[in-house]
Structures are given as C-alpha cells and as structure tokens.
Tab-separated table of C-alpha atoms in Angstrom:
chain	number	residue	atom	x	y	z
A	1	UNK	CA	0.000	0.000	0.000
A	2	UNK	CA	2.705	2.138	0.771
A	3	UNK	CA	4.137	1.897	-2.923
A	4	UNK	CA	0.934	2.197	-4.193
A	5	UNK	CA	0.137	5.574	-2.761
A	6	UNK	CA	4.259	6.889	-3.940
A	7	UNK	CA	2.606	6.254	-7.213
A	8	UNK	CA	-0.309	8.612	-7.049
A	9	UNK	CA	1.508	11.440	-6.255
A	10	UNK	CA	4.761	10.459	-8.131
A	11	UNK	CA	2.153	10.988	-11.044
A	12	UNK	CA	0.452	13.878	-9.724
A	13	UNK	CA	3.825	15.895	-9.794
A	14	UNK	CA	4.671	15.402	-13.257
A	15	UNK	CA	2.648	17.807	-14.530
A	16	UNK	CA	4.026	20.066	-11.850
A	17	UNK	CA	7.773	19.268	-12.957
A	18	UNK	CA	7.134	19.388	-16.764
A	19	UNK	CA	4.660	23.539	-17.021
A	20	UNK	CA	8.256	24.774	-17.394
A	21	UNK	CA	8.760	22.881	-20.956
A	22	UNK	CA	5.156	23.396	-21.706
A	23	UNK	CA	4.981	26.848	-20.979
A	24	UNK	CA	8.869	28.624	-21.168
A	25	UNK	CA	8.937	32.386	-19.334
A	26	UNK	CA	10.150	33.704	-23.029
A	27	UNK	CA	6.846	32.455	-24.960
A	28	UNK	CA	4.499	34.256	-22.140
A	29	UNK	CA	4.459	37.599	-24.120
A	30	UNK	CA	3.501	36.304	-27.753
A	31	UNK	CA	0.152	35.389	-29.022
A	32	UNK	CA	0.172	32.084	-30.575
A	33	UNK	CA	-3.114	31.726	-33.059
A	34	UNK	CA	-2.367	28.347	-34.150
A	35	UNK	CA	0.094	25.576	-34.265
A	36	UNK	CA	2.237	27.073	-36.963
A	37	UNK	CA	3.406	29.615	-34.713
A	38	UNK	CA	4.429	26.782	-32.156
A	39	UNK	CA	8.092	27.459	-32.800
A	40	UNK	CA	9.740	23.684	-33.608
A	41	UNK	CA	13.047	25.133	-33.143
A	42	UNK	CA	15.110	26.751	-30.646
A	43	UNK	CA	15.020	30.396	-31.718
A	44	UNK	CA	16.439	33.579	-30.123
A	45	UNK	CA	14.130	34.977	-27.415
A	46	UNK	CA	13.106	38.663	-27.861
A	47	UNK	CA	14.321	39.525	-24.354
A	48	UNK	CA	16.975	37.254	-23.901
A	49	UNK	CA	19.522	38.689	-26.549
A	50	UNK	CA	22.295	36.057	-26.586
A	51	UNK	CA	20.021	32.583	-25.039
A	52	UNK	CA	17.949	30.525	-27.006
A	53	UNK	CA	13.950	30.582	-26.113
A	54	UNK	CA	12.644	27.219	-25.545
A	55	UNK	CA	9.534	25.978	-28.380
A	56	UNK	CA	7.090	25.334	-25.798
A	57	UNK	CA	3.999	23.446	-26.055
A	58	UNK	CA	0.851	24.829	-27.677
A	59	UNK	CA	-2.580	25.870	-26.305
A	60	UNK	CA	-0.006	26.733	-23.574
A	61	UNK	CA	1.667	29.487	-25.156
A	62	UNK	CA	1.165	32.924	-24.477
A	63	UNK	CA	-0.044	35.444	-22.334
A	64	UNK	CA	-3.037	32.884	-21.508
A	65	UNK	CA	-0.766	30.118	-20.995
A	66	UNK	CA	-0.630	30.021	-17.431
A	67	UNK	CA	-4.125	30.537	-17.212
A	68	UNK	CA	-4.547	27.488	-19.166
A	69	UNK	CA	-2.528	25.207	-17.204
A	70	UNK	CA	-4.517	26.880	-14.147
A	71	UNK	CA	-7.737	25.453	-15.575
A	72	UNK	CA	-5.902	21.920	-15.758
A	73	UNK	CA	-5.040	21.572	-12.384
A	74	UNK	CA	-8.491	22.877	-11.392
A	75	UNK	CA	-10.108	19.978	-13.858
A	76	UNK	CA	-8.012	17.156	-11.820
A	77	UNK	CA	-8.389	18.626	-8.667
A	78	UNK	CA	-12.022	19.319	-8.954
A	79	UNK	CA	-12.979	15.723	-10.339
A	80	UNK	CA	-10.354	14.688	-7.823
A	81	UNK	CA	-12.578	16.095	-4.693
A	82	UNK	CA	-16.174	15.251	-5.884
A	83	UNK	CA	-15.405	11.524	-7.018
A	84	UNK	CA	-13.770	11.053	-3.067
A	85	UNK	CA	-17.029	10.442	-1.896
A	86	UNK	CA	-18.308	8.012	-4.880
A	87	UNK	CA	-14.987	6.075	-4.387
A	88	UNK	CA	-15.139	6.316	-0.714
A	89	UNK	CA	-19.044	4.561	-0.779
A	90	UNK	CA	-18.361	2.408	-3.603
A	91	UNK	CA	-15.295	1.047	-1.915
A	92	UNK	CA	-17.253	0.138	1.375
A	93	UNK	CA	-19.170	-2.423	-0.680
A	94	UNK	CA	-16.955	-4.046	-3.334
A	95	UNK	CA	-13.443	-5.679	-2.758
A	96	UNK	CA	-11.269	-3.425	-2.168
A	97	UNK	CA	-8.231	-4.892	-4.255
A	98	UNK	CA	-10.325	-5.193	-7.831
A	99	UNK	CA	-11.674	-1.528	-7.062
A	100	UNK	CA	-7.910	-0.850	-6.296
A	101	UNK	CA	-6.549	-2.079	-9.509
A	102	UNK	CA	-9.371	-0.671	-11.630
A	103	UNK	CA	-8.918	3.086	-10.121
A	104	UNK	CA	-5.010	2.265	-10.394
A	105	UNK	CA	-5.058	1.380	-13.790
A	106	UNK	CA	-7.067	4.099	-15.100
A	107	UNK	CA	-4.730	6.424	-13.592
A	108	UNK	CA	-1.793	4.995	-15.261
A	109	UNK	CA	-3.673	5.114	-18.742
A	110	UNK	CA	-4.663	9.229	-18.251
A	111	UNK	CA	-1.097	9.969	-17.195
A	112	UNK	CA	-0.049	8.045	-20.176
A	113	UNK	CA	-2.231	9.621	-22.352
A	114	UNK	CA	-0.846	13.280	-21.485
A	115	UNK	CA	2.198	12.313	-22.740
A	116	UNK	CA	1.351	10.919	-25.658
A	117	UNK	CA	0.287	14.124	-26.324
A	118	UNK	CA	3.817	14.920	-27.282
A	119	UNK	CA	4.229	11.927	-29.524
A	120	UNK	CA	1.088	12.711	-31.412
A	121	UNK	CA	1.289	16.369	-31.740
A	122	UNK	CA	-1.854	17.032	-30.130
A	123	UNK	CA	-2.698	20.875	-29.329
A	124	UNK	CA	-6.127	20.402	-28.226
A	125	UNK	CA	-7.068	22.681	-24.749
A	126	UNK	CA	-10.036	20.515	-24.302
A	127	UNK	CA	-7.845	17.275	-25.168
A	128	UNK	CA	-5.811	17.636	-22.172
A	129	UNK	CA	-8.140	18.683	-19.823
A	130	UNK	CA	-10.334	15.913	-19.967
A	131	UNK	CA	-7.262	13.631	-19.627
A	132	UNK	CA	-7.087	15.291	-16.157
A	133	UNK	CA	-10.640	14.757	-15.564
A	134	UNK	CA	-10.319	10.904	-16.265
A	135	UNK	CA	-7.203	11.448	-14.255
A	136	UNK	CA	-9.138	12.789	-11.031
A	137	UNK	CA	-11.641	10.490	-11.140
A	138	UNK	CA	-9.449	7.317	-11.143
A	139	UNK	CA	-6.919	8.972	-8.892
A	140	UNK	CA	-9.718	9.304	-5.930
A	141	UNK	CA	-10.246	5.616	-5.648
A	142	UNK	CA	-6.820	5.714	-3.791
A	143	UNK	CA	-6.929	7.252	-0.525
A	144	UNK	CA	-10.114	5.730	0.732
A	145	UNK	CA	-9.357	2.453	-0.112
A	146	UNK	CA	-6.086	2.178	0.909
A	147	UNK	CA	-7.278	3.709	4.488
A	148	UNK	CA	-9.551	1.093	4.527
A	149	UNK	CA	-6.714	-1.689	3.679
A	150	UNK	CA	-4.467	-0.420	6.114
A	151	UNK	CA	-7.414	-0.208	9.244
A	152	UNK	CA	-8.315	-4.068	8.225
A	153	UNK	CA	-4.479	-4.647	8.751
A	154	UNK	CA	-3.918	-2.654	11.923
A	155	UNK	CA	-6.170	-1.961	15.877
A	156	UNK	CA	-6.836	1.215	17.150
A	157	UNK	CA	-4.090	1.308	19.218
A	158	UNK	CA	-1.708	1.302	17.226
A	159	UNK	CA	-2.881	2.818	14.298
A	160	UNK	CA	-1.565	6.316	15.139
A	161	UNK	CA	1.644	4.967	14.743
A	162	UNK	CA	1.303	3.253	11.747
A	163	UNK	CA	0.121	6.159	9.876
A	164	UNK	CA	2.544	8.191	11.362
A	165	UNK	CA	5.278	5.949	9.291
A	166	UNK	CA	2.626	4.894	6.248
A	167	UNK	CA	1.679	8.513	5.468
A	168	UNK	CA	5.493	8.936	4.205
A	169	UNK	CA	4.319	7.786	0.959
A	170	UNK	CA	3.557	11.378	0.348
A	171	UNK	CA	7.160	12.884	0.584
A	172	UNK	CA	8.833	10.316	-0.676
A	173	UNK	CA	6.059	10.089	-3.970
A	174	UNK	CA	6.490	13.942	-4.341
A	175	UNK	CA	10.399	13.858	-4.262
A	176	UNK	CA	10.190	10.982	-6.770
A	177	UNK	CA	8.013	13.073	-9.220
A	178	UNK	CA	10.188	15.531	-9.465
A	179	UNK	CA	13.429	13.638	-9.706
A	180	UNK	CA	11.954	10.670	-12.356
A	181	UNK	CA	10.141	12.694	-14.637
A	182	UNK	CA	12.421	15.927	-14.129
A	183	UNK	CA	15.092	13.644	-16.383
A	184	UNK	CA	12.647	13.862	-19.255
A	185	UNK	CA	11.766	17.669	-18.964
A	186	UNK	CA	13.128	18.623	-21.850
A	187	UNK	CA	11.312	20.201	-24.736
A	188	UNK	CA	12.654	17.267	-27.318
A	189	UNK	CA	10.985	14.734	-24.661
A	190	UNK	CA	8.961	15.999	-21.736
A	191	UNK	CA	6.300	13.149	-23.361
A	192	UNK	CA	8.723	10.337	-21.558
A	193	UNK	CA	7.988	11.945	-18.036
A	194	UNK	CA	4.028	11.047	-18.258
A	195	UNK	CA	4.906	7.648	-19.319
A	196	UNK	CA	7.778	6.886	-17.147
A	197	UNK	CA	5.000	7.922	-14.254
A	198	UNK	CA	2.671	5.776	-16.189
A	199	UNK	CA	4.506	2.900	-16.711
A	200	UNK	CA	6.274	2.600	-12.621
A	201	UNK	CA	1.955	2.992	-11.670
A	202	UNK	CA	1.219	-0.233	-14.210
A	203	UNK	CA	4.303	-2.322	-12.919
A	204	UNK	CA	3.028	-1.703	-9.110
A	205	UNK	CA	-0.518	-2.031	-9.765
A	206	UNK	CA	0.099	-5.504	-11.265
A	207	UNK	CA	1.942	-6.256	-8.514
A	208	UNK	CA	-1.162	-5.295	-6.083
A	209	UNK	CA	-3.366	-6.943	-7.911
A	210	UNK	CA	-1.833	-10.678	-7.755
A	211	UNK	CA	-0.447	-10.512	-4.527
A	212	UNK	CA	-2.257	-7.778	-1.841
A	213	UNK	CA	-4.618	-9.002	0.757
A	214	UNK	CA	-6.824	-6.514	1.902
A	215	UNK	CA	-7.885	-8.219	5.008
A	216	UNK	CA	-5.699	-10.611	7.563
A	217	UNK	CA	-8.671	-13.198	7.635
A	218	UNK	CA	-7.820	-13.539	3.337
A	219	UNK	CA	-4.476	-15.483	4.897
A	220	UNK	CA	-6.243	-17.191	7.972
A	221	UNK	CA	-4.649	-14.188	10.702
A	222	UNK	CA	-7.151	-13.033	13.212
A	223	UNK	CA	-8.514	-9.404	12.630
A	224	UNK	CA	-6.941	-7.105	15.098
A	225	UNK	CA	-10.312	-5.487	15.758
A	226	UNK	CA	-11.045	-8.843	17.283
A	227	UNK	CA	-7.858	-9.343	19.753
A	228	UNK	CA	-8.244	-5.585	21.103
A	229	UNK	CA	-12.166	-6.249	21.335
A	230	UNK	CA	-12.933	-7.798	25.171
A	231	UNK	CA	-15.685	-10.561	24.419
A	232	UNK	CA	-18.709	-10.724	26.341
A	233	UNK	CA	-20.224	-13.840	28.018
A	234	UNK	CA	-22.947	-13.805	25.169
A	235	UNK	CA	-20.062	-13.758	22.390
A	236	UNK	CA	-18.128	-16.681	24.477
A	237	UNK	CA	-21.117	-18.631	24.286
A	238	UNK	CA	-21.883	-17.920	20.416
A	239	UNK	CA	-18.294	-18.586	19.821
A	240	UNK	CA	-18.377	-22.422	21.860
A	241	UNK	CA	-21.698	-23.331	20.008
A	242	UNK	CA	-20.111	-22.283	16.843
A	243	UNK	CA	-17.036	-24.026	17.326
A	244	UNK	CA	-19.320	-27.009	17.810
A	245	UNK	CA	-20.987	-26.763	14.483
A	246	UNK	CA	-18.586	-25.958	11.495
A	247	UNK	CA	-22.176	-24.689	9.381
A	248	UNK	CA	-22.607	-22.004	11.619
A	249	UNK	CA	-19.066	-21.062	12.249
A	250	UNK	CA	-19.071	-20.558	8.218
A	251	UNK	CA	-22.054	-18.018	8.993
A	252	UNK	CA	-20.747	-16.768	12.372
A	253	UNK	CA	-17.331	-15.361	10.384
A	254	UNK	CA	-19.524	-14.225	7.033
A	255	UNK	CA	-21.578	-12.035	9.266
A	256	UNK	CA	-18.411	-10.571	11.160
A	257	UNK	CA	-17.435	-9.811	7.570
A	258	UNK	CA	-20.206	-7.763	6.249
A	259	UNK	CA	-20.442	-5.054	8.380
A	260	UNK	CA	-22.862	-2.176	7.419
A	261	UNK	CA	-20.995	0.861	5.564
A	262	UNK	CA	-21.496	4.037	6.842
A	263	UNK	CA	-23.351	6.630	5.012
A	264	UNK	CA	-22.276	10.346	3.958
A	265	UNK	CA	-24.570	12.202	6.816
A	266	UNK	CA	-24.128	9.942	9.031
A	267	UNK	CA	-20.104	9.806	8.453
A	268	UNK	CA	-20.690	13.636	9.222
A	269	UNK	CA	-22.118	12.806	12.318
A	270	UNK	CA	-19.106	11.631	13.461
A	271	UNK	CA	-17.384	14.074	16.168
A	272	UNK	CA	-14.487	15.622	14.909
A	273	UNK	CA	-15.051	14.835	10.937
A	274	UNK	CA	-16.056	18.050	9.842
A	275	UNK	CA	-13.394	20.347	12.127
A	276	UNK	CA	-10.874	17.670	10.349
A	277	UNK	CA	-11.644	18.058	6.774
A	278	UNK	CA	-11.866	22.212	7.285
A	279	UNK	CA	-8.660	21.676	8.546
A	280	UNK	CA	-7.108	19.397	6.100
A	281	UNK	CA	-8.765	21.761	3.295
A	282	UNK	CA	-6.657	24.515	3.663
A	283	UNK	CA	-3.290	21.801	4.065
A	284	UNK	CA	-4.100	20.645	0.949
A	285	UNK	CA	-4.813	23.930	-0.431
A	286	UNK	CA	-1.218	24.895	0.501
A	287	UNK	CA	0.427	21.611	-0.195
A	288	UNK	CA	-0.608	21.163	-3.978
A	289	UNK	CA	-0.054	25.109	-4.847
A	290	UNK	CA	3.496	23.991	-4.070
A	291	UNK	CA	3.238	20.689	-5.909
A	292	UNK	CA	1.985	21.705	-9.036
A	293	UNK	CA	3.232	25.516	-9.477
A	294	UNK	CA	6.781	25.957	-7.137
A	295	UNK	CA	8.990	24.697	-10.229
A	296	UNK	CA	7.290	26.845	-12.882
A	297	UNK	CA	7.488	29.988	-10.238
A	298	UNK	CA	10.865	28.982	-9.697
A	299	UNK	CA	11.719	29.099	-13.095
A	300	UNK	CA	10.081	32.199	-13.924
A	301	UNK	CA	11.608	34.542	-10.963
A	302	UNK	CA	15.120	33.153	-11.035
C-alpha cells in the first residue's frame, strides 16, 4: 500500500515538474493563433539577446498560458474532490483490491495519455483537460481504499503509529516526481515523463493486484479489531456453540465480515469529521499550490 500511494503522487507531480517545458517564461508575451506559430526550433528569445527561447507546447503558449494550465489543475483537482465520496461509498461495498486495480489502472492510462500528447502532436485545450478529468476520477479511488486496507491490517491502538510511518508515501512520492520525470523535462521529450510515471503505476498495480490481501482473515490471521475487542459472556457462548458446528461457524465469520458501511450524513455525524476536513482543506490547499506551481514559479523569478 505504501508503494501504491508513492505512485499517485509520483504521477500527480509530473505535470508540476514538466509547465516549465510546456509553458517557457520567453513564450508568455507572444500570441500564438495556431500551431504554426508553435516554434519547432530553438530560436532567439526577444528579451533574452544572446540565449535561445525554448519551443514550448501549444494551447499553452502565451499570455493565456498560465491561465490554461490553471484550468488543468483545477479539472483534476475538482474531479479529484467530488469523485472522493463516490470512491469512498463504492469502496465500502466491493473488494477493495479489484476496485484498487481498476482506479489504479485508469490512472496509469490518463497519465499516459498526457504524454502521448507529445508523440502525437496534439494541441487540443479541451484534449488535455479531460485527460485530467479521467485522471481525477481514477486517482480518488486511492486514498479511501487504501485507508480502509491499512485499518483491516492494523487496531486502534496502534494505528496512530502506523500512519505516522505509512503517510510517508507522500514525501517520498512527491520527491520521486520531481526527480523521475524531471530527467525527461526537456522540450525534445517531456512526453517520456508522463509515461515513465505511467509505466512505474502499471508495474506496481500488477503487482497489487496478484499478490495484496486486503484483510488478515484472506491469509487465515485473526482481525486485530477482534484481539483488542474484550468478548462478552454472550459472544463466548456464540463462539463455543459455533465451534461445535462448522455450518454455523461458516455463517458466524460471514456475518463478522459484512459489516454495514457508513453513510455520507451519518459519516458527518461523526465528532471531529467536519473540524478535520476544514482543517485538512486549507493543508491541501497549501500543499498542492506547491506541488503543481513551485517549479514553474521557480523558473520564472530566477
């Protein structure tokens, strides 16, 4: 799970790593009409005398170029947010590891597709941005489930602990989409970034989908929920008439299985859930302004 998660944002940076090639500080002041004026060759830059102005990448040229790569973050980030919930309820009543793989793979096909883009001289605004879209969408089936995974795995005790350590993913994914796809972001093959990304989120989500278990009872491990759990004298009892009858200790563990999901009010119900989502709102807010925009600021300022 831990790799699994690297991968989402490994492929969320990209795009974040790569604006610089698509849109270069020199081709900001131009109008670009079509994709004859896209510049195939490194030409001098009107304001940089005796450097060569990167080609960039058209619809992302010009002074509406960084508004356009504005409206493709919002696109993946937008779909991203809304399809949480849908993934979260749709992953409380399917297994999690096909819904896993299905959300994983999708992602791994839009981030390809981006950069095929570059390969198939596409130009097309509305091309990319429903790439991102598809992207958003498949990209929110991971948190939730992978949440879900790791609570089947670990008790409340310790699970503060084991976030503490699991929630690394994030760092080390971020780092890794800057450094993987940063070899690639160059304007003769900023295309090999997205697939790179693509292609290290297809190798792991093969890898999930033969060999995770989602739940310890999959290998025959007691559920931790059940060791920190003090039985009653009633559940002793069901337990020693069940062990007596293998039928209905077959239908004793089925119903421990299928526990009810929780629904969206009621989830909001839940002390504490709303003051924690206002509160990782604006963290987010901060975190992926960084993620997706501190190279191409970088760039532009130094």
């Amino acid at each position: 799970t831990f790799l699994v998660y690297m991968s989402f944002h490994l492929s969320r940076v990209t795009i974040g790593t790569v604006k610089i090639v698509l849109l270069p500080e020199c081709r900001r002041s131009h109008s670009y009409s079509n994709t004859t004026e896209i510049c195939t060759s490194l030409q001098p830059a009107s304001n940089h005398s005796n450097e060569t102005c990167p080609p960039g990448w058209q619809p992302f040229l010009g002074p509406e170029g960084a508004t356009r790569l504005g409206i493709l973050d919002s696109s993946f980030l937008f779909t991203y947010a809304v399809c949480m919930f849908i993934s979260g309820y749709i992953g409380d009543r399917v297994p999690l590891r096909y819904f896993l793989s299905i959300g994983m793979f999708g992602a791994a096909v839009s981030i390809s597709l981006f950069g095929m883009a570059f390969f198939l001289e596409i130009h097309s605004l509305a091309y990319f941005i429903i790439i991102q879209i598809l992207g958003g969408m498949f990209q929110s089936t991971g948190w939730p489930v992978l949440v879900a995974i790791v609570a089947n795995w670990f008790g409340m005790s310790k699970r503060g602990t084991i976030m503490g350590f699991w929630n690394w993913h994030t760092s080390i994914g971020n780092l890794l989409g800057y450094l993987i796809p940063g070899i690639w972001a160059h304007p003769d093959s900023w295309g090999w970034s997205f697939l790179a990304a693509g292609f290290i989120m297809f190798s792991i989500n093969l890898a999930i989908f033969l060999f995770l278990p989602t739940d310890p009872e999959m290998l025959g491990l007691p559920s931790p929920q059940h060791q920190e759990r003090p039985e009653s004298t009633d559940s002793k009892e069901t337990k020693a008439e069940s062990e007596s009858d293998p039928i209905e200790k077959t239908s004793l563990a089925r119903k421990k299985r299928k526990r009810p999901a929780v629904k969206f009010f009621q989830a909001l119900k839940i002390p504490g859930v709303i003051e924690y989502s206002l509160a990782l709102f604006f963290a987010k807010l901060i975190t992926y302004t960084f993620l997706f925009w501190l190279p191409f600021y970088v760039s532009n300022t130094s």
